[in-house]
Amino acid sequence: MVEQKFPFLKGSQIADVILTTANTNVTLPELIVTKNVGKTGTANFYSVFYITKDVPKNGNDVNLDQVKQDLINAGFKTSDSDSTIAKYIIDNLLKSNADVSSNDKTYPISVVKLSKEEIIGSGILDAQKALKGLAAININRLNPNDIQEFDDGNGVKKYYAFYTIDTKGQNGGFAFTNDIDEIKWDEKYHLNDAINSLKSDSLVNTNLSTLEAGFIKTGNGTLKFSENTLRYNGPTISRGGALELHNVTAENTALYADKGGKILIFGDKTSVKKIYMPLTSVKLKSSES
């Protein structure tokens, strides 16, 4: 559906739309249980993942009696007085060979606390919101080629993480109506030796946590931002075709028309921080047309 609504988006950009519009307002259970099939295909082993509470412990060891009770409370029972299912899970917790040989009672791979994000990732698919376009520029998903130095027009040069969309000549009234946030670089999501990571770019690898996101529209055709707020902090640049702002709040990002691109501003409610462009590249209109 997203591809049909915005046919100019690349595959990775369709994924960006789906991920940034996913619903994170999800209520999860206190714990979940997963079943792992052994090498022979006949034996079953279990893992218990706590989500909304910490793993119960006695010192460093897992408190299996409390885990058993938590399983019963979570519904792993056939009746109010039944404990056989919970006991079976406890008796068949997943262990590595090293855990077995050392009699490890910390159960590092079978009784573990996981965050909500580790369970549902970016969230649950929200198809209706996804059809409203991008909802955030996630710097963690960008590549070194997306890092560009930009002169703000006052002689100040700075590197930004730019999200670039090429409308490829399309003029179908395509509109992004979600607010567009900025998701900062988070070190925990990245490997030091990852290929094509921003960490491999010597220009910015010491300042990734302070890197700001910007937006570039390229190619012929038109893209609209409509009835939304642009919350990212880097510049918004039109380098081809037209970028239209319809009743948009853009108080964190400055607008630039560059290399033949145009920015068209519509609506009495549009509020922008700064506009830098040739007079022939901007049109201000107080009402929709």
Coordinates of C-alpha atoms in Angstrom, one line a residue, residues 69-79 85-86:
Q69 CA 4.7 -18.8 40.6
D70 CA 5.0 -16.0 38.0
L71 CA 4.3 -18.6 35.3
I72 CA 1.2 -19.8 37.1
N73 CA 0.0 -16.2 37.6
A74 CA 0.5 -15.6 33.9
G75 CA -1.9 -18.4 33.1
F76 CA 0.4 -21.4 32.5
K77 CA -2.0 -23.7 34.3
T78 CA -5.1 -25.8 33.6
S79 CA -6.9 -24.9 36.8
I85 CA 2.8 -26.8 33.4
A86 CA 4.9 -24.3 35.2

